[in-house]
Coordinates of C-alpha atoms in Angstrom, one line a residue:
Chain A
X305 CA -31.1 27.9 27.1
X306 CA -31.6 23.9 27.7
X307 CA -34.9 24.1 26.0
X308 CA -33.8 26.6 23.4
X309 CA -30.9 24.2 22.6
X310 CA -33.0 20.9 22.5
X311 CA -35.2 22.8 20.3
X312 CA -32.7 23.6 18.0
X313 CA -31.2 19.7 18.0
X314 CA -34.7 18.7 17.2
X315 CA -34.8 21.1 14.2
X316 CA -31.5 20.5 13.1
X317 CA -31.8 17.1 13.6
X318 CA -34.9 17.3 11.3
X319 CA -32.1 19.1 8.4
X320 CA -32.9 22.3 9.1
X321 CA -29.8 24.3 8.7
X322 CA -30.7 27.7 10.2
X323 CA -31.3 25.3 13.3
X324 CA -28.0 24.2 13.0
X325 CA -26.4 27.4 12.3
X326 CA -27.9 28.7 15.4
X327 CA -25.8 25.5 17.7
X328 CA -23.0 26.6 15.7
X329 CA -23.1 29.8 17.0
X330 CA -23.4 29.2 20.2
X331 CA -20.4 26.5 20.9
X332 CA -17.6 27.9 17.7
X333 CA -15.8 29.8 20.1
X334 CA -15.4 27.3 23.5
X335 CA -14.5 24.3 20.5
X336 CA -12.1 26.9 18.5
X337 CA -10.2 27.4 21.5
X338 CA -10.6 23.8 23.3
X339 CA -8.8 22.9 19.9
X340 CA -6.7 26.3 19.8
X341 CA -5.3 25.3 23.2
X342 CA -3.9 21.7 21.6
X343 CA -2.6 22.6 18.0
X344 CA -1.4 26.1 18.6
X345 CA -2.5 27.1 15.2
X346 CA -4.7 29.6 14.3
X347 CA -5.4 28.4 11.0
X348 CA -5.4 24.6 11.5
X349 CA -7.5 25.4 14.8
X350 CA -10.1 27.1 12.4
X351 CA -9.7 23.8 10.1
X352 CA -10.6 21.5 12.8
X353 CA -13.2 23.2 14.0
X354 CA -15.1 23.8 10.9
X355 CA -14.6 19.8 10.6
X356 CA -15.8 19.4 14.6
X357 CA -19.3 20.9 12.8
X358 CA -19.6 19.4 10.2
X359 CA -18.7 15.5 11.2
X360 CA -21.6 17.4 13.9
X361 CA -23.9 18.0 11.2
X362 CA -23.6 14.2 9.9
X363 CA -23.8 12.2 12.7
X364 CA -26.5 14.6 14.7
X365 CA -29.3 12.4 13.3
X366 CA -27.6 10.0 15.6
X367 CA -27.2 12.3 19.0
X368 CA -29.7 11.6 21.8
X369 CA -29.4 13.0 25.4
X370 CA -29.4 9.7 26.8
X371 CA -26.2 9.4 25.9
X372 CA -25.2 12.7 27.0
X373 CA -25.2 16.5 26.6
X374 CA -24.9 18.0 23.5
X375 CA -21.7 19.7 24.2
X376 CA -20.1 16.3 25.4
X377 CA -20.7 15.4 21.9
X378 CA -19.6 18.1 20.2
X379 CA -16.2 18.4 22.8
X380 CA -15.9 14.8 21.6
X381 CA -15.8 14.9 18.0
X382 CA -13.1 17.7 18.5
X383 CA -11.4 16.1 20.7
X384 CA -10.9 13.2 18.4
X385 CA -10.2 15.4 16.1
X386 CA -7.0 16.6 17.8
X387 CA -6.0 13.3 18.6
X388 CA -6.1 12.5 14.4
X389 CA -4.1 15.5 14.2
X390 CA -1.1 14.6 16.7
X391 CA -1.5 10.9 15.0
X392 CA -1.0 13.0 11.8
X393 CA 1.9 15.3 13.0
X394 CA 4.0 13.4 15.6
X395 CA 6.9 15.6 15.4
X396 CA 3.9 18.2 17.2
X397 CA 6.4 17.6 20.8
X398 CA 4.6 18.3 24.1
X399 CA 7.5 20.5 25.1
X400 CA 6.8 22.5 21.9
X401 CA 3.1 22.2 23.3
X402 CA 4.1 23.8 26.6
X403 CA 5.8 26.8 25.2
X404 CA 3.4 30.0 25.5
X405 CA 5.2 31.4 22.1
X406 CA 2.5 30.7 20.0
X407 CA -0.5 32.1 21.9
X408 CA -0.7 35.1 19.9
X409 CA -3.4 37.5 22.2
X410 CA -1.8 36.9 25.4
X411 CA 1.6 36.1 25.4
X412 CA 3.0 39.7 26.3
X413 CA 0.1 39.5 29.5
X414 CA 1.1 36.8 30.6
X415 CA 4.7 37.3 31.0
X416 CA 4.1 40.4 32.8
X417 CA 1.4 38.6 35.2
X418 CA 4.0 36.2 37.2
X419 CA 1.8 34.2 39.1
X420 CA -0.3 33.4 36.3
X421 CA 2.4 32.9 34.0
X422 CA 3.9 30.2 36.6
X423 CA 0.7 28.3 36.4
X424 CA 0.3 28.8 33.3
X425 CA 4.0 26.7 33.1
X426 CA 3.1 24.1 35.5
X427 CA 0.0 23.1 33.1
X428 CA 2.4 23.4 30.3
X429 CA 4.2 20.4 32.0
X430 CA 1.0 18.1 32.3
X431 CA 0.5 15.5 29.6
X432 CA -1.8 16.3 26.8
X433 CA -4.9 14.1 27.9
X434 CA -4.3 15.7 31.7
X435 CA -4.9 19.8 30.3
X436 CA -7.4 18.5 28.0
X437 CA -9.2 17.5 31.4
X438 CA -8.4 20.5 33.2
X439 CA -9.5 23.0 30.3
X440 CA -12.9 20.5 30.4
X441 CA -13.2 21.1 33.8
X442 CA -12.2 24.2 35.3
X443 CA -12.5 26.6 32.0
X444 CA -14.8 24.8 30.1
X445 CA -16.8 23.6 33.6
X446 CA -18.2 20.6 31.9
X447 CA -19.5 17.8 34.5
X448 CA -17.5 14.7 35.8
X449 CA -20.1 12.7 33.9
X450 CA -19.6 14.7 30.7
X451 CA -16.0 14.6 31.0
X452 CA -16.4 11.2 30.9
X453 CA -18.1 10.6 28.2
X454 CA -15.9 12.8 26.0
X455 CA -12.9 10.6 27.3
X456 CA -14.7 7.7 27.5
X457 CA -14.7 7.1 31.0
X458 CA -16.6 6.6 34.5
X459 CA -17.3 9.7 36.2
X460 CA -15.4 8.1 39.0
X461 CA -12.6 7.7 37.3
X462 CA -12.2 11.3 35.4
X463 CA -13.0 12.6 39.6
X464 CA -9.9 10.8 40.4
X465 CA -7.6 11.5 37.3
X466 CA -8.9 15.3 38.0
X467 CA -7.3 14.8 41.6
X468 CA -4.6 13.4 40.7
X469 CA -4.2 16.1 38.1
X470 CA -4.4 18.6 40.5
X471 CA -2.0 17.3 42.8
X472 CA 0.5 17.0 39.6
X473 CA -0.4 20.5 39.5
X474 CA 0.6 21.5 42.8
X475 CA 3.6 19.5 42.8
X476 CA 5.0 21.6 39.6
X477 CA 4.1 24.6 41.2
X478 CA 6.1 23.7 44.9
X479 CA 2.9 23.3 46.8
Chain B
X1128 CA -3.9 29.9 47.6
X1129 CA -6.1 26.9 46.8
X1130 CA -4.5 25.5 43.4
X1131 CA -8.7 24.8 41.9
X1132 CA -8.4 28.9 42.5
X1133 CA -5.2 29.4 40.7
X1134 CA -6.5 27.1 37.6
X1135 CA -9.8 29.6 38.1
X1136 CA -7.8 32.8 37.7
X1137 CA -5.7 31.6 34.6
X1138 CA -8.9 31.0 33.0
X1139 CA -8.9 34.1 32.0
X1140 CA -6.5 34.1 29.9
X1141 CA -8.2 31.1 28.3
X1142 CA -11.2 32.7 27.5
X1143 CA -9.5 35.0 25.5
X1144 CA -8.2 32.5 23.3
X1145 CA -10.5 33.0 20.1
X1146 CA -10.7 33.2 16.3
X1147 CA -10.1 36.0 14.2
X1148 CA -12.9 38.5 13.3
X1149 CA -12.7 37.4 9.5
X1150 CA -12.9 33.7 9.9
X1151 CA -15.8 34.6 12.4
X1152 CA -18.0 36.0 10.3
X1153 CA -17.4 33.8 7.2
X1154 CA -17.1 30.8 8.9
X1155 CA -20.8 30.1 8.9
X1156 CA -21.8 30.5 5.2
X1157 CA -18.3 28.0 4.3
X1158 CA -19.5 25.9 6.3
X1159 CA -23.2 25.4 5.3
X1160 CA -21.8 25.3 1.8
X1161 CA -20.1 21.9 3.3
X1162 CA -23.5 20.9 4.7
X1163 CA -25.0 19.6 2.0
X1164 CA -22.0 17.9 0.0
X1165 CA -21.7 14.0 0.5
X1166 CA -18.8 13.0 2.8
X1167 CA -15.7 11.6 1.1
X1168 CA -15.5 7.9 1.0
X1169 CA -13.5 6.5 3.8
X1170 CA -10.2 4.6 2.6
X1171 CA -9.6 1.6 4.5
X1172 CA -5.6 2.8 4.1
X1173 CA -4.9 6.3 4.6
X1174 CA -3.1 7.7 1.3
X1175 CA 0.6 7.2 3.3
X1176 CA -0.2 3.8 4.7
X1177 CA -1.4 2.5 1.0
X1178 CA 1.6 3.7 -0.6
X1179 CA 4.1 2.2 2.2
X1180 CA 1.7 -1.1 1.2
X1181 CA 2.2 -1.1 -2.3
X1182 CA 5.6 -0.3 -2.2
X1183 CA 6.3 -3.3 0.7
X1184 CA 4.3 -5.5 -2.0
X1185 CA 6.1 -4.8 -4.7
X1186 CA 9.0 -5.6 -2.5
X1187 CA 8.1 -9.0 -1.3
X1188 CA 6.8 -9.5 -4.8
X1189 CA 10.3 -8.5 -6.2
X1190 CA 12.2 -10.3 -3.5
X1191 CA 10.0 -13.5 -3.2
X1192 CA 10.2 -13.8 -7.0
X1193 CA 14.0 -13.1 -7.0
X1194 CA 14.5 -16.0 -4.4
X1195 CA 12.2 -18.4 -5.8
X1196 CA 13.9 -18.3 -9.5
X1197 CA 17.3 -18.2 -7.5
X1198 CA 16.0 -21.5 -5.6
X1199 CA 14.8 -22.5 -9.1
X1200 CA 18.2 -22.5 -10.8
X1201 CA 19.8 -24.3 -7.7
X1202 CA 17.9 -27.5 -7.8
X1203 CA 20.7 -28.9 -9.7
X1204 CA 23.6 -27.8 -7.7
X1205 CA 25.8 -30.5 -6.2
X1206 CA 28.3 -29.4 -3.3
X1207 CA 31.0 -27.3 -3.7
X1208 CA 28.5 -24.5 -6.6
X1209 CA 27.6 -21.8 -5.4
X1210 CA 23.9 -22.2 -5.3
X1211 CA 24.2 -25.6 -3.2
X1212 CA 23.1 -23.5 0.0
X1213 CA 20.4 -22.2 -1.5
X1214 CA 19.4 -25.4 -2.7
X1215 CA 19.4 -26.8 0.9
X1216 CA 17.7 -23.2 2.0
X1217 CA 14.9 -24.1 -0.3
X1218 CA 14.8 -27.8 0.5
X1219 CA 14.1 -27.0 4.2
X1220 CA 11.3 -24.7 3.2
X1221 CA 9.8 -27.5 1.1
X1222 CA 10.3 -31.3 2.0
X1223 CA 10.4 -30.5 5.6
X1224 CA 7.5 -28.3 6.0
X1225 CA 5.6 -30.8 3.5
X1226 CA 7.1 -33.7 6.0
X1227 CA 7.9 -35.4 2.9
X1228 CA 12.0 -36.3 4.0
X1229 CA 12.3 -39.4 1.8
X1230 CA 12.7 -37.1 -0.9
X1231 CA 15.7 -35.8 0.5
X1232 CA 17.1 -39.1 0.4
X1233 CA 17.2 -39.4 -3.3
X1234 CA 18.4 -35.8 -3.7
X1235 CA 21.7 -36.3 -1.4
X1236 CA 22.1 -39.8 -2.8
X1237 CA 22.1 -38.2 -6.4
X1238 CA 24.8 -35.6 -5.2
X1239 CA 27.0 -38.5 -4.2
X1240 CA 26.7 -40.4 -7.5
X1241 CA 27.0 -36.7 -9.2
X1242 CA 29.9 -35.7 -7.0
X1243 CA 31.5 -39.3 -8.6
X1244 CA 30.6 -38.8 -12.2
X1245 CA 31.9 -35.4 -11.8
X1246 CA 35.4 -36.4 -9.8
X1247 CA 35.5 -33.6 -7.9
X1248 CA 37.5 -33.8 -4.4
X1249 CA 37.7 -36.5 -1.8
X1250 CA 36.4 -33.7 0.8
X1251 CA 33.1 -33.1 -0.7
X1252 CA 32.3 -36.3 -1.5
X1253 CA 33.4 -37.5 2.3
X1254 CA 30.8 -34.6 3.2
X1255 CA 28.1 -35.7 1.1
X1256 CA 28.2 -39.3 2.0
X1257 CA 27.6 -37.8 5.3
X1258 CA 25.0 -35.8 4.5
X1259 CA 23.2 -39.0 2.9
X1260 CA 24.0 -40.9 6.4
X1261 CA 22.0 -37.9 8.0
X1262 CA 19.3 -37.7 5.6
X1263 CA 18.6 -41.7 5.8
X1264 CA 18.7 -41.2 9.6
X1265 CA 16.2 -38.2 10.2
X1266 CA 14.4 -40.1 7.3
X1267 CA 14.1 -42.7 10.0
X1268 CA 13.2 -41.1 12.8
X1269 CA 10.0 -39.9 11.0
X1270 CA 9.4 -43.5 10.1
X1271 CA 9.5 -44.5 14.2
X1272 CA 7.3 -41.5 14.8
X1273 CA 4.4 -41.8 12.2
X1274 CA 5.2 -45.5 10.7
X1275 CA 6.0 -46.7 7.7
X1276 CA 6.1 -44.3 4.8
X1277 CA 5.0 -44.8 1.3
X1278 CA 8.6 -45.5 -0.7
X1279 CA 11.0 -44.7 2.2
X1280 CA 12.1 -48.8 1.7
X1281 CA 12.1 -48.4 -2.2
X1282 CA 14.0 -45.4 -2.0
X1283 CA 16.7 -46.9 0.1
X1284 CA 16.5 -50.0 -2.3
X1285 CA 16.8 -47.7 -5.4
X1286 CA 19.8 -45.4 -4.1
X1287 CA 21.7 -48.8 -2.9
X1288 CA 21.3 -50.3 -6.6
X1289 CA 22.6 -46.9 -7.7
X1290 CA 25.4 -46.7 -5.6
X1291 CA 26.8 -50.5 -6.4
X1292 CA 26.4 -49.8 -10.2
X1293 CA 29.3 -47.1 -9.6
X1294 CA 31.2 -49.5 -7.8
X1295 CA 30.9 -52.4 -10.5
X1296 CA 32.1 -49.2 -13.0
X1297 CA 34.5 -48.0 -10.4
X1298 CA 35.6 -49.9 -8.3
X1299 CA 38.4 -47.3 -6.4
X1300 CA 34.7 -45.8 -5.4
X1301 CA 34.2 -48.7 -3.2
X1302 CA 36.0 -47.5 0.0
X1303 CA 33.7 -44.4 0.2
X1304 CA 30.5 -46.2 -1.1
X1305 CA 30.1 -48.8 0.9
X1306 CA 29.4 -46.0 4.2
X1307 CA 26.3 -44.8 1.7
X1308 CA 25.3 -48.1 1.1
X1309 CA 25.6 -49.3 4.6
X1310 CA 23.3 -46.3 5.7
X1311 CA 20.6 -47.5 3.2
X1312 CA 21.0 -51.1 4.6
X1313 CA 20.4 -50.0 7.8
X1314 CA 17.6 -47.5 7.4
X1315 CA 15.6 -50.6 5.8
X1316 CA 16.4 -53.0 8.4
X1317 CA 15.4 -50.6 11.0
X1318 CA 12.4 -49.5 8.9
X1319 CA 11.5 -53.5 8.7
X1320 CA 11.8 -53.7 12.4
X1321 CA 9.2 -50.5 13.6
X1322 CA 6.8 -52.0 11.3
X1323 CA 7.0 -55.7 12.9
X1324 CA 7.0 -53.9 16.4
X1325 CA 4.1 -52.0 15.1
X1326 CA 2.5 -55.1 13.7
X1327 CA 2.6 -57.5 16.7
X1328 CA 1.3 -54.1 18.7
X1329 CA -1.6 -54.4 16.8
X1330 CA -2.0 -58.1 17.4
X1331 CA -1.3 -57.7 21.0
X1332 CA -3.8 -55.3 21.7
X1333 CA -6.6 -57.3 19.7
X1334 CA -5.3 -60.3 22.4
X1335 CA -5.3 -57.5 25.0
X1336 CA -9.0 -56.3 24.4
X1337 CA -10.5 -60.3 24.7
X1338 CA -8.4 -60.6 28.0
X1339 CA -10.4 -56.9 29.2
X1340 CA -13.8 -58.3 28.3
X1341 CA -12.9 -61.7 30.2
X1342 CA -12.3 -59.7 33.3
X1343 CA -15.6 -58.0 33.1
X1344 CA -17.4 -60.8 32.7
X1345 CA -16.0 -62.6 35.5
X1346 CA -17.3 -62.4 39.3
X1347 CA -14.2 -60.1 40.3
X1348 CA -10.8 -61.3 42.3
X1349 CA -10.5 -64.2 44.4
X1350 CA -14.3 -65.3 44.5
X1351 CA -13.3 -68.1 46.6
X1352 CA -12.5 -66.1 49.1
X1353 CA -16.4 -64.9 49.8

């Protein structure tokens, strides 16, 4: 797939849009629900996605691996995107955040499932930047060093927020 | 159970976060529609921000506009209008920012002569004398700082002449004039003495600099002694 996918950056970087369309099959669903998990909104999580590509799409002229992996850079752009959006929409609470009433596939699982739905709470309790690097890590499994340079960190550094994260996490949870 | 494996069974649930079937399939052909149109010009204010600017422009604009013809019309107050404090508002923004303080000289020593012409109450006269006293003195104090100033003597000279015309007219004034017209004696005299201090510095530092160049030239202290 690492060759596949460089081949299709070269082509789309060349404006071919097939090439493109191709990428943008392969990464809209981890970036609708990296940004899903955030706003909470089915519609504006389509909206910002759709925007992740395109502001993709402009700027991929300008992507090189040395700089990182393509899916750092495309977990970037939404990610700034989200942060525009909670600029945007203050009133967006991280209680509100927490809540599982919005998650409209799972909800009724999860409150059945109690173990999971207690984690599920604890991570509702982290700040936003601190699930944003949990999602990254554990259900996206992107590297330290891509983490960081979607936060725009060291890799040191995101392995010790991660740590820390973790022992937040176990803390909320009684551990 | 590890907590990394707890985070690893939620995600799960995670994965099954995902769009709807309709925006799937469409999503694609909107966006390469997108692809090709020319991004929107970036505002340097978002649409909120610019309208919060204008309005807070129009504002000042309003407000600074409002003050200034306010400050306008109070150029002629004396003590005891209503305007007077804005007059004395406006006058600190001015004179003292510009560091030109004589100025204020002439305008307190025209209230005074006003105040008279106008015979209004003992009170605000007594006050405005005062405030001459303190305008001669800070005048002062800027002479001792930064030396003479262009027409802070003539000033002086000017108000006093003023002030012993209304006596020769009036002479019940005299009492209360004669404070104002000590207070311009007095700010002359001291402005007379900072610049002979100042001038006999200069002369003494001229004698100063021949006595320096002596010492150089000279074989150093007690040469005898060698």
């Amino acid at each position: 797939m690492g060759n596949d996918l460089s081949d299709l950056i070269l082509r789309a970087q060349r404006g071919e849009k097939e090439a493109f369309g191709e990428i943008y099959n392969l990464f809209i669903k981890r970036i609708f629900r990296f940004v899903y998990f955030s706003v909470r909104d089915q519609a504006l999580a389509q909206d910002l996605t759709q925007n992740t590509f395109l502001r993709a799409w402009r700027s991929i002229g300008q992507f090189s691996t040395k700089r990182g992996s393509f899916q750092a850079f495309l977990f970037t752009i939404a990610r700034n995107l989200i942060i525009d959006h909670h600029r945007k929409k203050k009133e967006l609470s991280l209680e509100k955040i927490g809540e599982f009433q919005t998650f409209e596939n799972f909800e009724e699982d999860m409150t059945r499932q109690d173990e999971k739905r207690i984690v599920w709470q604890a991570l509702a309790k982290l700040e936003e930047r601190d699930k944003q690097l949990v999602v990254l890590r554990y259900f996206e499994e992107l590297t330290f060093s891509e983490i960081g340079k979607i936060l725009g960190k060291r890799e040191g550094a995101v392995r010790v927020r991660v740590h820390r994260v973790l022992k937040k996490l176990k803390s909320h949870l009684g551990g | 159970m590890d907590i990394e494996e707890k985070i690893k069974k939620i995600k799960k649930d995670y994965i099954l976060i995902r769009p709807r079937e309709g925006f799937l399939a469409q999503a694609w052909f909107d966006l390469k529609e997108e692809l090709d149109a020319k991004p929107k010009p970036v505002f340097m204010f978002r649409p909120v921000l610019a309208r919060g600017l204008v309005f807070s422009s129009i504002l000042a604009l309003v407000l600074g506009g409002a003050f200034f013809s306010v400050a306008w019309a109070a150029q002629r107050a004396i003590p005891g209008d209503r305007l007077y404090p804005i007059k004395r508002i406006s006058e600190n923004l001015i004179f003292k920012i510009s560091g030109n303080e004589e100025s204020l000289i002439d305008r307190r020593g025209q209230e005074v002569i006003d105040l008279y012409k106008g015979k209004k109450d003992s009170d605000l006269l007594e006050k405005a004398i005062s405030d001459y006293e303190k305008a001669v003195l800070e005048a002062q104090e800027e002479v001792e700082e930064k030396g003479e100033r262009q027409g802070f003597r003539q000033i002086l000279e000017k108000q006093e002449a003023k002030f012993k015309e209304i006596i020769e007219n009036n002479p019940s004034s005299k009492d209360n004039l004669e404070k104002a017209i000590e207070a311009s004696k007095k700010g002359r005299v001291e402005n007379d003495q900072v610049q002979g201090v100042r001038e006999e510095d200069q002369r003494g530092k001229g004698r100063g600099m021949e006595k320096e160049k002596e010492r150089e030239n000279s074989p150093g202290p007690n040469p005898g002694r060698r």
